[in-house]
PDB file of C-alpha atoms in Angstrom:
ATOM      1  CA  TYR A   7      30.345  18.977  -7.435  1.00  0.00           C
ATOM      2  CA  GLN A   8      28.964  19.656  -3.984  1.00  0.00           C
ATOM      3  CA  THR A   9      28.483  15.952  -3.205  1.00  0.00           C
ATOM      4  CA  LEU A  10      31.814  14.779  -4.663  1.00  0.00           C
ATOM      5  CA  GLN A  11      34.110  13.213  -2.082  1.00  0.00           C
ATOM      6  CA  ASN A  12      37.592  14.767  -1.889  1.00  0.00           C
ATOM      7  CA  ARG A  13      36.330  17.439  -4.247  1.00  0.00           C
ATOM      8  CA  ASN A  14      38.561  19.662  -6.279  1.00  0.00           C
ATOM      9  CA  ILE A  15      38.252  21.133  -9.743  1.00  0.00           C
ATOM     10  CA  ALA A  16      40.771  18.763 -11.336  1.00  0.00           C
ATOM     11  CA  ARG A  17      38.982  15.659 -10.008  1.00  0.00           C
ATOM     12  CA  PHE A  18      35.592  17.020 -11.024  1.00  0.00           C
ATOM     13  CA  GLY A  19      36.899  17.789 -14.514  1.00  0.00           C
ATOM     14  CA  LYS A  20      38.409  14.322 -14.866  1.00  0.00           C
ATOM     15  CA  LEU A  21      35.213  12.562 -13.740  1.00  0.00           C
ATOM     16  CA  SER A  22      33.097  14.770 -16.011  1.00  0.00           C
ATOM     17  CA  ALA A  23      35.357  14.058 -18.993  1.00  0.00           C
ATOM     18  CA  ILE A  24      35.207  10.304 -18.341  1.00  0.00           C
ATOM     19  CA  GLY A  25      31.427  10.375 -18.004  1.00  0.00           C
ATOM     20  CA  PHE A  26      30.725  12.534 -21.039  1.00  0.00           C
ATOM     21  CA  GLY A  27      33.438  10.835 -23.089  1.00  0.00           C
ATOM     22  CA  GLY A  28      32.046   7.378 -22.345  1.00  0.00           C
ATOM     23  CA  THR A  29      28.552   8.507 -23.213  1.00  0.00           C
ATOM     24  CA  ALA A  30      29.750  10.080 -26.460  1.00  0.00           C
ATOM     25  CA  LEU A  31      31.589   6.900 -27.477  1.00  0.00           C
ATOM     26  CA  ILE A  32      28.572   4.691 -26.776  1.00  0.00           C
ATOM     27  CA  SER A  33      26.272   7.068 -28.677  1.00  0.00           C
ATOM     28  CA  ALA A  34      28.642   7.306 -31.644  1.00  0.00           C
ATOM     29  CA  TYR A  35      28.970   3.532 -31.774  1.00  0.00           C
ATOM     30  CA  MET A  36      25.190   3.073 -31.803  1.00  0.00           C
ATOM     31  CA  MET A  37      24.754   5.714 -34.516  1.00  0.00           C
ATOM     32  CA  ILE A  38      27.434   4.155 -36.716  1.00  0.00           C
ATOM     33  CA  VAL A  39      26.066   0.619 -36.349  1.00  0.00           C
ATOM     34  CA  GLY A  40      22.535   1.857 -37.007  1.00  0.00           C
ATOM     35  CA  PHE A  41      23.530   3.827 -40.079  1.00  0.00           C
ATOM     36  CA  MET A  42      25.637   0.958 -41.422  1.00  0.00           C
ATOM     37  CA  THR A  43      22.601  -1.295 -41.037  1.00  0.00           C
ATOM     38  CA  PHE A  44      19.970   0.957 -42.627  1.00  0.00           C
ATOM     39  CA  GLY A  45      21.947   3.477 -44.707  1.00  0.00           C
ATOM     40  CA  GLY A  46      20.024   6.440 -46.075  1.00  0.00           C
ATOM     41  CA  ALA A  47      16.695   4.962 -44.947  1.00  0.00           C
ATOM     42  CA  SER A  48      17.662   5.515 -41.305  1.00  0.00           C
ATOM     43  CA  LYS A  49      15.067   7.236 -39.138  1.00  0.00           C
ATOM     44  CA  GLY A  50      16.171  10.108 -36.906  1.00  0.00           C
ATOM     45  CA  MET A  51      15.859   7.965 -33.786  1.00  0.00           C
ATOM     46  CA  ILE A  52      17.936   5.018 -34.966  1.00  0.00           C
ATOM     47  CA  LEU A  53      16.323   2.575 -32.542  1.00  0.00           C
ATOM     48  CA  ASN A  54      12.977   3.118 -34.307  1.00  0.00           C
ATOM     49  CA  ASN A  55      14.422   1.286 -37.336  1.00  0.00           C
ATOM     50  CA  TYR A  56      14.701  -1.963 -35.373  1.00  0.00           C
ATOM     51  CA  SER A  57      11.882  -4.381 -34.691  1.00  0.00           C
ATOM     52  CA  THR A  58      10.189  -4.249 -31.313  1.00  0.00           C
ATOM     53  CA  PHE A  59      11.063  -7.950 -31.084  1.00  0.00           C
ATOM     54  CA  ASP A  60      14.816  -7.306 -31.454  1.00  0.00           C
ATOM     55  CA  THR A  61      16.300  -8.069 -28.021  1.00  0.00           C
ATOM     56  CA  GLY A  62      19.373  -5.874 -28.479  1.00  0.00           C
ATOM     57  CA  ALA A  63      17.320  -2.877 -29.632  1.00  0.00           C
ATOM     58  CA  THR A  64      14.900  -3.377 -26.750  1.00  0.00           C
ATOM     59  CA  LEU A  65      17.801  -3.415 -24.301  1.00  0.00           C
ATOM     60  CA  CYS A  66      19.137  -0.196 -25.860  1.00  0.00           C
ATOM     61  CA  ARG A  67      15.698   1.422 -25.559  1.00  0.00           C
ATOM     62  CA  LEU A  68      15.643   0.469 -21.880  1.00  0.00           C
ATOM     63  CA  LEU A  69      19.144   1.858 -21.339  1.00  0.00           C
ATOM     64  CA  MET A  70      18.213   5.066 -23.153  1.00  0.00           C
ATOM     65  CA  GLY A  71      15.203   5.445 -20.857  1.00  0.00           C
ATOM     66  CA  ILE A  72      17.404   4.964 -17.807  1.00  0.00           C
ATOM     67  CA  SER A  73      19.823   7.548 -19.196  1.00  0.00           C
ATOM     68  CA  LEU A  74      17.004  10.051 -19.662  1.00  0.00           C
ATOM     69  CA  LEU A  75      15.730   9.461 -16.149  1.00  0.00           C
ATOM     70  CA  GLY A  76      19.235   9.844 -14.759  1.00  0.00           C
ATOM     71  CA  SER A  77      19.802  13.129 -16.575  1.00  0.00           C
ATOM     72  CA  TYR A  78      16.520  14.600 -15.339  1.00  0.00           C
ATOM     73  CA  ALA A  79      17.992  15.625 -11.981  1.00  0.00           C
ATOM     74  CA  PHE A  80      20.845  17.544 -13.635  1.00  0.00           C
ATOM     75  CA  ILE A  81      18.589  19.275 -16.134  1.00  0.00           C
ATOM     76  CA  SER A  82      15.985  20.088 -13.493  1.00  0.00           C
ATOM     77  CA  ASN A  83      18.582  21.550 -11.151  1.00  0.00           C
ATOM     78  CA  ALA A  84      20.125  23.689 -13.885  1.00  0.00           C
ATOM     79  CA  THR A  85      16.689  24.915 -14.984  1.00  0.00           C
ATOM     80  CA  LYS A  86      15.734  25.850 -11.422  1.00  0.00           C
ATOM     81  CA  LYS A  87      18.999  27.721 -10.886  1.00  0.00           C
ATOM     82  CA  ALA A  88      18.470  29.685 -14.101  1.00  0.00           C
ATOM     83  CA  PHE A  89      14.883  30.434 -13.030  1.00  0.00           C
ATOM     84  CA  TYR A  90      16.094  31.653  -9.637  1.00  0.00           C
ATOM     85  CA  ASN A  91      18.759  33.855 -11.246  1.00  0.00           C
ATOM     86  CA  ILE A  92      16.138  35.484 -13.467  1.00  0.00           C
ATOM     87  CA  PHE A  93      13.269  35.913 -11.029  1.00  0.00           C
ATOM     88  CA  TYR A  94      14.898  35.883  -7.573  1.00  0.00           C
ATOM     89  CA  LYS A  95      18.315  37.404  -8.193  1.00  0.00           C
ATOM     90  CA  GLY A  96      19.798  38.529  -4.893  1.00  0.00           C
ATOM     91  CA  ASN A  97      16.918  37.115  -2.827  1.00  0.00           C
ATOM     92  CA  GLU A  98      17.013  34.121  -0.529  1.00  0.00           C
ATOM     93  CA  ILE A  99      15.410  30.992  -1.962  1.00  0.00           C
ATOM     94  CA  THR A 100      13.185  29.651   0.781  1.00  0.00           C
ATOM     95  CA  ASP A 101      11.981  26.066   1.007  1.00  0.00           C
ATOM     96  CA  LYS A 102       8.518  27.269  -0.015  1.00  0.00           C
ATOM     97  CA  ILE A 103       9.881  28.851  -3.218  1.00  0.00           C
ATOM     98  CA  HIS A 104      12.068  25.813  -3.917  1.00  0.00           C
ATOM     99  CA  TYR A 105       9.244  23.273  -3.520  1.00  0.00           C
ATOM    100  CA  ARG A 106       6.749  25.394  -5.472  1.00  0.00           C
ATOM    101  CA  THR A 107       9.229  25.827  -8.330  1.00  0.00           C
ATOM    102  CA  THR A 108       9.972  22.087  -8.356  1.00  0.00           C
ATOM    103  CA  ARG A 109       6.260  21.223  -8.522  1.00  0.00           C
ATOM    104  CA  GLN A 110       5.608  23.751 -11.293  1.00  0.00           C
ATOM    105  CA  LEU A 111       8.577  22.579 -13.336  1.00  0.00           C
ATOM    106  CA  THR A 112       7.591  18.919 -12.975  1.00  0.00           C
ATOM    107  CA  ALA A 113       3.963  19.643 -13.890  1.00  0.00           C
ATOM    108  CA  THR A 114       4.986  21.694 -16.930  1.00  0.00           C
ATOM    109  CA  LEU A 115       7.409  19.054 -18.217  1.00  0.00           C
ATOM    110  CA  THR A 116       4.921  16.246 -17.627  1.00  0.00           C
ATOM    111  CA  GLY A 117       2.198  18.188 -19.439  1.00  0.00           C
ATOM    112  CA  LEU A 118       4.476  18.864 -22.391  1.00  0.00           C
ATOM    113  CA  ALA A 119       5.535  15.200 -22.500  1.00  0.00           C
ATOM    114  CA  LEU A 120       1.883  14.182 -22.726  1.00  0.00           C
ATOM    115  CA  LEU A 121       1.162  16.651 -25.545  1.00  0.00           C
ATOM    116  CA  ILE A 122       4.289  16.375 -27.712  1.00  0.00           C
ATOM    117  CA  SER A 123       4.703  13.041 -29.470  1.00  0.00           C
ATOM    118  CA  ASP A 124       7.640  14.013 -31.712  1.00  0.00           C
ATOM    119  CA  ALA A 125      10.830  14.342 -29.670  1.00  0.00           C
ATOM    120  CA  GLY A 126      12.622  15.570 -32.815  1.00  0.00           C
ATOM    121  CA  PHE A 127      10.439  18.685 -32.701  1.00  0.00           C
ATOM    122  CA  VAL A 128      11.580  19.452 -29.154  1.00  0.00           C
ATOM    123  CA  ILE A 129      15.249  18.836 -29.923  1.00  0.00           C
ATOM    124  CA  SER A 130      15.186  21.037 -33.033  1.00  0.00           C
TER     125      SER A 130
END
């Protein structure tokens, strides 16, 4: 919201609805097509049902990766703000605290990503 040009709540809400709505439609479409293709034998991550040589599925995997990378900044920022509200409520957040928290969060997430191979476990 802070970086939105001509910002106001109505415009922010409209842009958020368009973004989330578009993402939901694309996700629903992919789930429906995947389920219609594989039926009850569908794996939880529908793209894992397709061959690694399938160009369309490979493109979707790439786009999903880009989506995950793009969402990292939002998730990281929200996590840091929650951390600050718990541990530094009412105190000024200095650059030192901000950078240290960012490094610790990144190291923790990277470590967990290296250890956990089943994303379904994390989501559940």
